[in-house]
PDB file of C-alpha atoms in Angstrom:
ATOM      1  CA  UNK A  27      35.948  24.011 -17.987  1.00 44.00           C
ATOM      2  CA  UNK A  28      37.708  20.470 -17.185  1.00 43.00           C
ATOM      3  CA  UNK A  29      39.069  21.160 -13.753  1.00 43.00           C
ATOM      4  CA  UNK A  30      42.386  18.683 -14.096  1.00 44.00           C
ATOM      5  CA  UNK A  31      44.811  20.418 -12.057  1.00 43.00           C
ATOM      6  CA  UNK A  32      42.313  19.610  -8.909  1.00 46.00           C
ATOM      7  CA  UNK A  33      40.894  15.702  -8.750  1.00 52.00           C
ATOM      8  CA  UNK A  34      37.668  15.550  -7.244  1.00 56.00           C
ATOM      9  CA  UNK A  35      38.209  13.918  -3.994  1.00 59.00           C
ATOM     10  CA  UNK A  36      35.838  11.944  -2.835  1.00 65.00           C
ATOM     11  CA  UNK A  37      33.494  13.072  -0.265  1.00 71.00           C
ATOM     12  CA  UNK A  38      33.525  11.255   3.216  1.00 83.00           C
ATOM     13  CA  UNK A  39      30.204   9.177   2.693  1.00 83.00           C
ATOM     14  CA  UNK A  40      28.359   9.819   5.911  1.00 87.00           C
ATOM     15  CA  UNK A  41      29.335  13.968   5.342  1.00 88.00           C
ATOM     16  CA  UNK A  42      27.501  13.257   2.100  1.00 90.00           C
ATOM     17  CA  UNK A  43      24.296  11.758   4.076  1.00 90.00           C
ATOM     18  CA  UNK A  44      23.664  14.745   6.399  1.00 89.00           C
ATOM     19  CA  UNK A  45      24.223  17.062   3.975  1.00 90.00           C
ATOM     20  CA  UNK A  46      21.806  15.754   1.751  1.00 91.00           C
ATOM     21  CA  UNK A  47      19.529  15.026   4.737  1.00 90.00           C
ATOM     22  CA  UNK A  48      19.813  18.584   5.729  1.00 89.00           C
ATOM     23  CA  UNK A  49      18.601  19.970   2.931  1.00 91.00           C
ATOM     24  CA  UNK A  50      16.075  17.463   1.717  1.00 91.00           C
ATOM     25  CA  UNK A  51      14.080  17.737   4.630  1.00 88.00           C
ATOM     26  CA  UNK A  52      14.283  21.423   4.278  1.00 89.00           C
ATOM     27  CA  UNK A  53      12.859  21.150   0.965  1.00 89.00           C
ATOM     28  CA  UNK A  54       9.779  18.478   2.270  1.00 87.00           C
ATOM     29  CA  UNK A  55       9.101  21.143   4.659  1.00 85.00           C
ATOM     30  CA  UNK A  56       8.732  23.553   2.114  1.00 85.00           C
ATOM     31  CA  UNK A  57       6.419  21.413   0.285  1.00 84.00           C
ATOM     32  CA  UNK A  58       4.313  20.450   2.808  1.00 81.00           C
ATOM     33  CA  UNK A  59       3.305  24.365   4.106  1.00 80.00           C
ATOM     34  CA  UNK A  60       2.372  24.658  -0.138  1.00 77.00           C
ATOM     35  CA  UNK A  61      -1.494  25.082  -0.105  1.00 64.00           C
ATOM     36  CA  UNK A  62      -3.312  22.956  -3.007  1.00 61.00           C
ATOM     37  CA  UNK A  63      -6.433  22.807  -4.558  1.00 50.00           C
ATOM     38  CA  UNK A  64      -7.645  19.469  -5.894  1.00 51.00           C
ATOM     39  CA  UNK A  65      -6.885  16.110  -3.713  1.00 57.00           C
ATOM     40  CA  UNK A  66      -5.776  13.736  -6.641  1.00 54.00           C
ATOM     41  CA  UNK A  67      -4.055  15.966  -9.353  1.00 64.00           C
ATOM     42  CA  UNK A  68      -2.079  16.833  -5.841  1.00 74.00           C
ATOM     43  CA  UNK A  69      -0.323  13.402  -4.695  1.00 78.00           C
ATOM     44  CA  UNK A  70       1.081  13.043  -8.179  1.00 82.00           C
ATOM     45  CA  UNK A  71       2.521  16.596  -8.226  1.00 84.00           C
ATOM     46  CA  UNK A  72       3.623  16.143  -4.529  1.00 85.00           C
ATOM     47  CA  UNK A  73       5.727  12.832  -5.422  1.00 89.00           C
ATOM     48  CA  UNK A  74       6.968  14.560  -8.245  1.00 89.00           C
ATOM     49  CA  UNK A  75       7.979  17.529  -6.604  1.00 89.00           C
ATOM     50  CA  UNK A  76       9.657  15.379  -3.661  1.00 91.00           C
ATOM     51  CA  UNK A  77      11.077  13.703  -6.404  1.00 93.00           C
ATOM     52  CA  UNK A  78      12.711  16.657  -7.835  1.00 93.00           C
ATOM     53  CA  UNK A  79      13.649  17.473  -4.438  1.00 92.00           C
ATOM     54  CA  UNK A  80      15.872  14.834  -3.887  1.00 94.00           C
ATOM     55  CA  UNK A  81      17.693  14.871  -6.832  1.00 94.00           C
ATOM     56  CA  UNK A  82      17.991  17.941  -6.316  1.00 93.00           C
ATOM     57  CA  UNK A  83      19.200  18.223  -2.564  1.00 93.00           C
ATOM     58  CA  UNK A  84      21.720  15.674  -3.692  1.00 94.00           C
ATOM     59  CA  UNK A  85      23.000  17.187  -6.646  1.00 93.00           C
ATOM     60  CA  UNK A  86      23.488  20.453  -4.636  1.00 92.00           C
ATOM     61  CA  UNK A  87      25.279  19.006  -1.954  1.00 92.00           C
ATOM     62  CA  UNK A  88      28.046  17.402  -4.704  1.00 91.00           C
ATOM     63  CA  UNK A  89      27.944  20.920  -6.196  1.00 89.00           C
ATOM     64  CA  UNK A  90      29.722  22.074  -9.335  1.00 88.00           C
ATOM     65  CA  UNK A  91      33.008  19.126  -8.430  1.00 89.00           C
ATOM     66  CA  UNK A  92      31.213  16.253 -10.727  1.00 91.00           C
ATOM     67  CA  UNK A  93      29.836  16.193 -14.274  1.00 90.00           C
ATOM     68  CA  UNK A  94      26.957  14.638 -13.458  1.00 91.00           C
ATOM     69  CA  UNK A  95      25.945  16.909 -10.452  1.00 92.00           C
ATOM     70  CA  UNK A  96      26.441  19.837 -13.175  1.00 92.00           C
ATOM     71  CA  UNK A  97      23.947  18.306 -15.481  1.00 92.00           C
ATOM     72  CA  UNK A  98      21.133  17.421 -12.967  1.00 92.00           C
ATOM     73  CA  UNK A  99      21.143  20.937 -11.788  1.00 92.00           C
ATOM     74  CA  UNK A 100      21.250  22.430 -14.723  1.00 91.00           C
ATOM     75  CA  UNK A 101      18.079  20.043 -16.676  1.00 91.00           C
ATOM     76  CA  UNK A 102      16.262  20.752 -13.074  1.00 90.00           C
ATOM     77  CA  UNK A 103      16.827  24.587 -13.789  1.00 90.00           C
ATOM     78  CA  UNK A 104      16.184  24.999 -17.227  1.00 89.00           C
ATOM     79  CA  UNK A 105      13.137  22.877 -16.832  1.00 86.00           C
ATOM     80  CA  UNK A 106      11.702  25.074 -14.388  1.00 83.00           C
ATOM     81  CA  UNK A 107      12.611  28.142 -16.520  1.00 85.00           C
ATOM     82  CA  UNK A 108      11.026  26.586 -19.300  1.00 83.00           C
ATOM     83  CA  UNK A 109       7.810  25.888 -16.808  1.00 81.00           C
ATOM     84  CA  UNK A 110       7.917  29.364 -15.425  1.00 81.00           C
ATOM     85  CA  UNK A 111       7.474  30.902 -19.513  1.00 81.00           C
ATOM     86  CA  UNK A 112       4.484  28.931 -20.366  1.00 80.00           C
ATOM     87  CA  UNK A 113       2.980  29.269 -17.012  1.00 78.00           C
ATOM     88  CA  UNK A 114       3.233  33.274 -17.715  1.00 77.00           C
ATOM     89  CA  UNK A 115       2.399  32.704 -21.482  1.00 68.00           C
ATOM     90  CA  UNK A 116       5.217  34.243 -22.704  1.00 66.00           C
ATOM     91  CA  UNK A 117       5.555  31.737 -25.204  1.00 63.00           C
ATOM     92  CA  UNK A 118       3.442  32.420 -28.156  1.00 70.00           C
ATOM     93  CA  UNK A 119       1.536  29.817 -29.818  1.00 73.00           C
ATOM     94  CA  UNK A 120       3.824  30.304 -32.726  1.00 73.00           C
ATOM     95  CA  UNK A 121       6.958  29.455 -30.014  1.00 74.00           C
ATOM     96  CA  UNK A 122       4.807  26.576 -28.941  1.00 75.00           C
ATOM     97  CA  UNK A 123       4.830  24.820 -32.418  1.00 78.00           C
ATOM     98  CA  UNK A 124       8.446  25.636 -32.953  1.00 80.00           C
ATOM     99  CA  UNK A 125       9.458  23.839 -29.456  1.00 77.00           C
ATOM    100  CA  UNK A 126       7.552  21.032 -30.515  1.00 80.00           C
ATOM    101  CA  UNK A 127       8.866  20.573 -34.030  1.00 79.00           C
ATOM    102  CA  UNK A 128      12.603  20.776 -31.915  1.00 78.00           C
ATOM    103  CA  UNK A 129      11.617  18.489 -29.124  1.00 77.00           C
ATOM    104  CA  UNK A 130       9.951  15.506 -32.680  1.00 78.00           C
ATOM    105  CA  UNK A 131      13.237  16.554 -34.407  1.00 76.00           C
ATOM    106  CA  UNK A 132      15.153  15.237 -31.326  1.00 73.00           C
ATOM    107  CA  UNK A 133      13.179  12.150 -31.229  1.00 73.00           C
ATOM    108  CA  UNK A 134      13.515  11.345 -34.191  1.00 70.00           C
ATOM    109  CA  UNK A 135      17.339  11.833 -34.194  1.00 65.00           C
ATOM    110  CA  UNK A 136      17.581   9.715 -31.043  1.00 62.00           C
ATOM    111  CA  UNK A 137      15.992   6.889 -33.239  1.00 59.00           C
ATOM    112  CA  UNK A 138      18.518   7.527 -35.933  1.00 56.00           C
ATOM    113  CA  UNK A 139      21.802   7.673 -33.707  1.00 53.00           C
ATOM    114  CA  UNK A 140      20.029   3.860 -32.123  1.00 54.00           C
ATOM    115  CA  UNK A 141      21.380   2.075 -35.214  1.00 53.00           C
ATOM    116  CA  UNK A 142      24.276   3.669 -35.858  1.00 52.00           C
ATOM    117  CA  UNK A 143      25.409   2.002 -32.460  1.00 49.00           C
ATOM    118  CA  UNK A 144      24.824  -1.352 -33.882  1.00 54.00           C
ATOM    119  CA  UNK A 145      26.832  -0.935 -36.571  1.00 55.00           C
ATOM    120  CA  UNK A 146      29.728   0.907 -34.642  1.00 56.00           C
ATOM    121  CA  UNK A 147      33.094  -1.655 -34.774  1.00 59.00           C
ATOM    122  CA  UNK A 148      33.844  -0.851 -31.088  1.00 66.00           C
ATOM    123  CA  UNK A 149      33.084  -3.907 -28.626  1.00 68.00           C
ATOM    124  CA  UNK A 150      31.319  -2.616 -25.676  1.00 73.00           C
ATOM    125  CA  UNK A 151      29.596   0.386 -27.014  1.00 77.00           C
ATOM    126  CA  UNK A 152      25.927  -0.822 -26.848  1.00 81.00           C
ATOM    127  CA  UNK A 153      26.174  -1.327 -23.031  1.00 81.00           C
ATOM    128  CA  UNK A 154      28.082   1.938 -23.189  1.00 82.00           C
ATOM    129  CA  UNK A 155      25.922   3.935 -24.837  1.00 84.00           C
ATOM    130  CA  UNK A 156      23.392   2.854 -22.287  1.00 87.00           C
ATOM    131  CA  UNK A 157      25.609   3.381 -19.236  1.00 85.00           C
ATOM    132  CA  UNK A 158      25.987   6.687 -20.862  1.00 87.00           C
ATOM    133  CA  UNK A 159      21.937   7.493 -21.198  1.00 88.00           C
ATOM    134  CA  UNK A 160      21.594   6.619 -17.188  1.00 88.00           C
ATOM    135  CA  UNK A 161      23.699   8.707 -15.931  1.00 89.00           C
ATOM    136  CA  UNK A 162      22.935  12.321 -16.471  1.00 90.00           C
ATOM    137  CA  UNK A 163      25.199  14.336 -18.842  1.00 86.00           C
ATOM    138  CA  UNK A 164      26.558  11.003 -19.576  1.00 83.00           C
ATOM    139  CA  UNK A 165      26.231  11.107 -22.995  1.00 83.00           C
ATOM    140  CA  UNK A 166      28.763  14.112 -23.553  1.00 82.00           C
ATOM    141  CA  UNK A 167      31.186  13.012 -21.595  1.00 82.00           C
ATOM    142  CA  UNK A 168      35.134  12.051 -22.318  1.00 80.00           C
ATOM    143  CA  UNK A 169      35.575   8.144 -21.732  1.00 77.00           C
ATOM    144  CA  UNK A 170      38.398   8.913 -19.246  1.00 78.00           C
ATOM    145  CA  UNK A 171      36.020  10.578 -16.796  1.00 80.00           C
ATOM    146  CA  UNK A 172      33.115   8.285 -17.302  1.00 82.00           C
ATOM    147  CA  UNK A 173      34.262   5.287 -15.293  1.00 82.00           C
ATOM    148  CA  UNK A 174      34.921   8.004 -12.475  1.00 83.00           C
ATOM    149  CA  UNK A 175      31.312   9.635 -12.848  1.00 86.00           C
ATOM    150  CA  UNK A 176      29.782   6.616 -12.792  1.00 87.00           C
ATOM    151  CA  UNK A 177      30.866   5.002  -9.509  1.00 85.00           C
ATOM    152  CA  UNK A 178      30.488   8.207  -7.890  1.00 88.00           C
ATOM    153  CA  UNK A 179      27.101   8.593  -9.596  1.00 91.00           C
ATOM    154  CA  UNK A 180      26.379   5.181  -8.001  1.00 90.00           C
ATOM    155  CA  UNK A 181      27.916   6.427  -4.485  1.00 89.00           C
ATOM    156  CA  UNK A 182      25.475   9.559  -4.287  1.00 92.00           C
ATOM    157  CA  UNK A 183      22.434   7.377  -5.637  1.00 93.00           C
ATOM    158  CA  UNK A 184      22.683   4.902  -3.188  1.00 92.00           C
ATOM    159  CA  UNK A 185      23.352   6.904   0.166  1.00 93.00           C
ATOM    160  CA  UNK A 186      20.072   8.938  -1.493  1.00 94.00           C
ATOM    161  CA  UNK A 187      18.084   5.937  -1.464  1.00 94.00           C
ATOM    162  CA  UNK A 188      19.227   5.136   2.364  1.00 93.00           C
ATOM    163  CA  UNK A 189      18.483   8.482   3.390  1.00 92.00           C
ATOM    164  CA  UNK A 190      15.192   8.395   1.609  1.00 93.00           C
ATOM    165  CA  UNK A 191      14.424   4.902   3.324  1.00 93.00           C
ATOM    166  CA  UNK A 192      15.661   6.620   7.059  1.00 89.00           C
ATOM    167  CA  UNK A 193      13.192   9.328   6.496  1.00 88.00           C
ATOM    168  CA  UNK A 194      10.121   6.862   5.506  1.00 89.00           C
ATOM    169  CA  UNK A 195      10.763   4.776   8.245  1.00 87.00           C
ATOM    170  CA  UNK A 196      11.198   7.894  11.099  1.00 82.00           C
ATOM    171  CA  UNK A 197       7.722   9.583   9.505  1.00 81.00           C
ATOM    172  CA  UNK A 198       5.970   5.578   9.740  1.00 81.00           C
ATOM    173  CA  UNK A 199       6.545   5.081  12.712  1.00 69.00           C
ATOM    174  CA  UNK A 200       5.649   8.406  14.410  1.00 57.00           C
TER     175      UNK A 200
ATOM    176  CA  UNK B  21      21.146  15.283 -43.475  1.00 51.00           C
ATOM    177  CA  UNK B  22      20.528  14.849 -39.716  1.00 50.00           C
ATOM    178  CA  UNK B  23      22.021  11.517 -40.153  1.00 50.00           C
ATOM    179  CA  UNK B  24      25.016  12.654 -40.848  1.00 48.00           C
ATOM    180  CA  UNK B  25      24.505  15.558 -38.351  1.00 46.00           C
ATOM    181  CA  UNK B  26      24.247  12.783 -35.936  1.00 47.00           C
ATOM    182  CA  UNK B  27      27.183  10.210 -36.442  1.00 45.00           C
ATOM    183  CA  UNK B  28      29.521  13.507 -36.995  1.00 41.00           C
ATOM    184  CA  UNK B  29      28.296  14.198 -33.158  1.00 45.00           C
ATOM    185  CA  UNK B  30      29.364  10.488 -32.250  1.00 47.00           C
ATOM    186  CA  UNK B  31      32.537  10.348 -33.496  1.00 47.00           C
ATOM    187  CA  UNK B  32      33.710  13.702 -31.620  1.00 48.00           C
ATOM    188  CA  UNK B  33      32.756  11.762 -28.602  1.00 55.00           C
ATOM    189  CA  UNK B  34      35.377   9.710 -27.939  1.00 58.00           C
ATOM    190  CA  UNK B  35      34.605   6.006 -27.423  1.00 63.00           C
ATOM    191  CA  UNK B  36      35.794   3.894 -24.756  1.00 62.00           C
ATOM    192  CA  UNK B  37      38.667   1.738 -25.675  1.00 70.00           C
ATOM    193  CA  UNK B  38      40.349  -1.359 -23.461  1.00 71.00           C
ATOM    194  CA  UNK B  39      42.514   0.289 -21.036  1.00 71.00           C
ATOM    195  CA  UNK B  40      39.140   2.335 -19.946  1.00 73.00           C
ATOM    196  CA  UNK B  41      37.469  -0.669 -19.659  1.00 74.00           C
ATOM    197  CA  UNK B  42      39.571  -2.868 -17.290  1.00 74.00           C
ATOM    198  CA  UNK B  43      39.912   0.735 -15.437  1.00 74.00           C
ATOM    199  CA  UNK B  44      35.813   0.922 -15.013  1.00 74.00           C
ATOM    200  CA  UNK B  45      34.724  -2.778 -14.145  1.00 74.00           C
ATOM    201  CA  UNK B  46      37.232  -3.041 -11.388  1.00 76.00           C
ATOM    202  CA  UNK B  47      35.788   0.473  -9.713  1.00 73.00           C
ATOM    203  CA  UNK B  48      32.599  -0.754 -10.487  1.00 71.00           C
ATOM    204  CA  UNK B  49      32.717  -4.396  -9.238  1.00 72.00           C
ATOM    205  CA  UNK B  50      33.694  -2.820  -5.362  1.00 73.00           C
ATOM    206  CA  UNK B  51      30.725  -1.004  -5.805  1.00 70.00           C
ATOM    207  CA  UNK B  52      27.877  -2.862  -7.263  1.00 69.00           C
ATOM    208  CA  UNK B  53      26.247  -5.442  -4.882  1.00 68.00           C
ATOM    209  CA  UNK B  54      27.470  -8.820  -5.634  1.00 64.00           C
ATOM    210  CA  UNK B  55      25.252 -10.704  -6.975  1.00 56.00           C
ATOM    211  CA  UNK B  56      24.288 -14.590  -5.656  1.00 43.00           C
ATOM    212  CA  UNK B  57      24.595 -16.001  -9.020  1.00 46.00           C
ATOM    213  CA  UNK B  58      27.757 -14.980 -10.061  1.00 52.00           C
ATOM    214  CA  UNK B  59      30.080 -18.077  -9.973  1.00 51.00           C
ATOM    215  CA  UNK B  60      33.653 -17.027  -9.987  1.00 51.00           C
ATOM    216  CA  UNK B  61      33.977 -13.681  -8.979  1.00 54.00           C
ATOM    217  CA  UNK B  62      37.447 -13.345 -10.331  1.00 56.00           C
ATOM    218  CA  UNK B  63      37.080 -13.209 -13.892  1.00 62.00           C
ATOM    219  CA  UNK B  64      33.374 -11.654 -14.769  1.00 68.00           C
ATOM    220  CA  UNK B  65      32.725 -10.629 -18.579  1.00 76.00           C
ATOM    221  CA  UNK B  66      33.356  -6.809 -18.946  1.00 76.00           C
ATOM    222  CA  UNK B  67      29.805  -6.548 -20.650  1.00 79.00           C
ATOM    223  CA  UNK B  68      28.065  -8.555 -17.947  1.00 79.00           C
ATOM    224  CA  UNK B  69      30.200  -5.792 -15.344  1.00 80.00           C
ATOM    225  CA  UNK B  70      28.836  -2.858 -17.636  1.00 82.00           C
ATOM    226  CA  UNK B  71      24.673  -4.988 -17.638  1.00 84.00           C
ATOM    227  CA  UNK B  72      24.957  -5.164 -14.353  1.00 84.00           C
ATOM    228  CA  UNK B  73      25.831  -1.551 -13.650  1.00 86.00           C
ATOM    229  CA  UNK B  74      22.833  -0.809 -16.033  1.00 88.00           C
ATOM    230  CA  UNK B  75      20.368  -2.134 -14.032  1.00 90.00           C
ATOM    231  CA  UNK B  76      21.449  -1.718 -10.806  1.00 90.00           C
ATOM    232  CA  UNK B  77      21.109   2.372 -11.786  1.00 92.00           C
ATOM    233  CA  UNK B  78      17.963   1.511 -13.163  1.00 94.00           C
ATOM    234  CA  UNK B  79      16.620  -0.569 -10.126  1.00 94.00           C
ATOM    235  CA  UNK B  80      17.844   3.033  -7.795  1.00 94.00           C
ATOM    236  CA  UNK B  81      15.909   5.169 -10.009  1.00 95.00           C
ATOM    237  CA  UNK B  82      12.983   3.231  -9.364  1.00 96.00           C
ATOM    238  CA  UNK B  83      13.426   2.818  -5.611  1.00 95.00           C
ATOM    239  CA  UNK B  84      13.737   6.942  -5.683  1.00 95.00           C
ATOM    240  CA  UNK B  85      10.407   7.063  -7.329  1.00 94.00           C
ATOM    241  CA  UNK B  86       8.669   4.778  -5.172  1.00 94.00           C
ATOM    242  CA  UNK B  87      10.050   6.501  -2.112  1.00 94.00           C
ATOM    243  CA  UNK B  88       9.517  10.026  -3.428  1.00 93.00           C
ATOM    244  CA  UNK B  89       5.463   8.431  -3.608  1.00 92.00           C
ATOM    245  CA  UNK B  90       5.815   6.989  -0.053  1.00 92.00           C
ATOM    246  CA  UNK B  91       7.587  10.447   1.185  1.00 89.00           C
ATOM    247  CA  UNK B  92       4.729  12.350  -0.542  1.00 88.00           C
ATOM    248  CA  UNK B  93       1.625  10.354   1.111  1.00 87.00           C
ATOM    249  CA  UNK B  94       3.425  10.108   4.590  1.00 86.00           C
ATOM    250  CA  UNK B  95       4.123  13.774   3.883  1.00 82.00           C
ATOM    251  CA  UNK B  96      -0.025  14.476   3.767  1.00 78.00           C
ATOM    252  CA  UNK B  97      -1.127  12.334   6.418  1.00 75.00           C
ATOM    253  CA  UNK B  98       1.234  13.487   9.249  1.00 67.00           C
ATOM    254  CA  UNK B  99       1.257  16.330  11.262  1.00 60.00           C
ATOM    255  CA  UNK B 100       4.326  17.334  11.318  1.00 56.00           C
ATOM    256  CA  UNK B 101       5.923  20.863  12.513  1.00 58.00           C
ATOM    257  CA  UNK B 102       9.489  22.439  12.714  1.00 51.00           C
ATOM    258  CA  UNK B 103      10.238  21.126  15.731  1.00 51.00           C
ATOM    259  CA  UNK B 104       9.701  17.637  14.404  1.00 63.00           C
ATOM    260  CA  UNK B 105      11.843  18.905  11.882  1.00 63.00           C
ATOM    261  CA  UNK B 106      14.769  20.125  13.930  1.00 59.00           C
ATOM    262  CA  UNK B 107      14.457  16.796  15.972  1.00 64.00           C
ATOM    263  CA  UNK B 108      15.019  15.025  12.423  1.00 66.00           C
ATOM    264  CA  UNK B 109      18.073  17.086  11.825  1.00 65.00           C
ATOM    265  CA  UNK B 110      19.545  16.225  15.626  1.00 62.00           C
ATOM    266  CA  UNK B 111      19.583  12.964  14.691  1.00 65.00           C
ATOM    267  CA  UNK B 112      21.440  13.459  11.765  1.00 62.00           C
ATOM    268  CA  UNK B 113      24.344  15.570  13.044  1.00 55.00           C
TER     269      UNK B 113
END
């Protein structure tokens, strides 16, 4: 699982930029030739799915070398799985009620595990635990390889956002 | 029961100890934007380092919404085709 005979090098950052340019702009193409129905229910979907498609495009691109990459394409997959059942109605109502009893159960232990932190004797780990919720698959992961997934968490996110900000301005002005 | 279920889980994580820490805020403090305000840049708190970090993640999730919502409206209004497309990806390669 832990690949520690090969380090993840670092990608060269403007390698990292097309490649997630590439593909997002595939995927806004993709969007835009999708047909809809209602006006209003649309823009939110659309942003969402843009959304989606960026984390996406980005996550891809970093592939299966980071943890983090792993976990956003994984949630974005099993979310749509999970989308795809109900949409078919595969899941009985009686599936339905069990999901939701597992999704309150979760809450609910989320709130518990909240003040065991406080009372936890190690220094940092409230502003750890909440490094750990931001990035994704943060919260499993072995203290050694956090500080690495972090910054590069922080690389990817920001050359997203320029990209993103490229692309706004380029469709603006023409 | 799912207390117990639950600090079992934290303790096979295994927390972040000194070493780790000096490691992390010096790759985080070439990344992170420097901020105006901070006075001496040599010696900044490890838990300001890690608040910082925090919401500078925080502040790029947000920008990714709000330009996901700009991509999605200019995405609507414009007419744009496959050759505007390919012309997009010329200028990125």
């Amino acid at each position: 699982m832990s690949s520690a005979s090969q380090q993840p090098t670092s990608i060269n950052p403007i390698h990292l930029k097309n490649q997630f340019a590439l593909r997002f702009v595939r995927a806004l193409n993709t969007i835009k030739n999708q047909k809809g129905s209602a006006h209003d229910t649309q823009m939110h979907c659309r942003s969402r799915r843009v959304k989606i498609a960026a984390y996406t495009a980005m996550a891809s691109v970093v592939g299966s070398r980071r943890s983090w990459s792993r976990a956003v394409l994984w949630k974005i997959r099993n979310r749509s799985r999970n989308q795809d059942l109900l949409r078919n109605k595969i899941m009985t109502n009686h599936h339905r009620r069990r999901r939701h009893a597992k999704l309150c159960m979760k809450r609910r232990n989320r709130n518990s595990i909240r003040e065991d932190v406080y009372l936890n004797p190690f220094r940092y780990s409230v502003q750890e635990s909440k490094l750990r919720k931001m990035v994704p698959g943060g919260r499993n992961m072995d203290s050694w390889c956090l500080g690495d997934e972090i910054a590069d968490y922080i690389k990817c996110l920001a050359a997203q956002v320029e990209v993103m900000q490229t692309l706004v301005d380029l469709y603006t002005v023409t | 029961m799912s207390n117990r279920r639950s600090r079992s889980r934290q303790m096979g994580v295994s927390r972040i100890n000194d070493d780790q820490i000096a490691d992390l805020v010096s790759k985080l403090q070439q990344i992170i934007p420097h901020n105006i305000h901070a006075t001496c840049s040599n010696k900044v708190s490890a838990s300001r380092v890690l608040q910082e970090t925090c919401t500078y993640i925080r502040s790029l999730h947000r920008e990714v919404d709000d330009l996901s919502e700009r991509l999605s409206e200019l995405l609507q209004s414009t007419d744009t085709n496959s050759a505007e497309a390919a012309i997009i990806r010329s200028l990125f390669m």
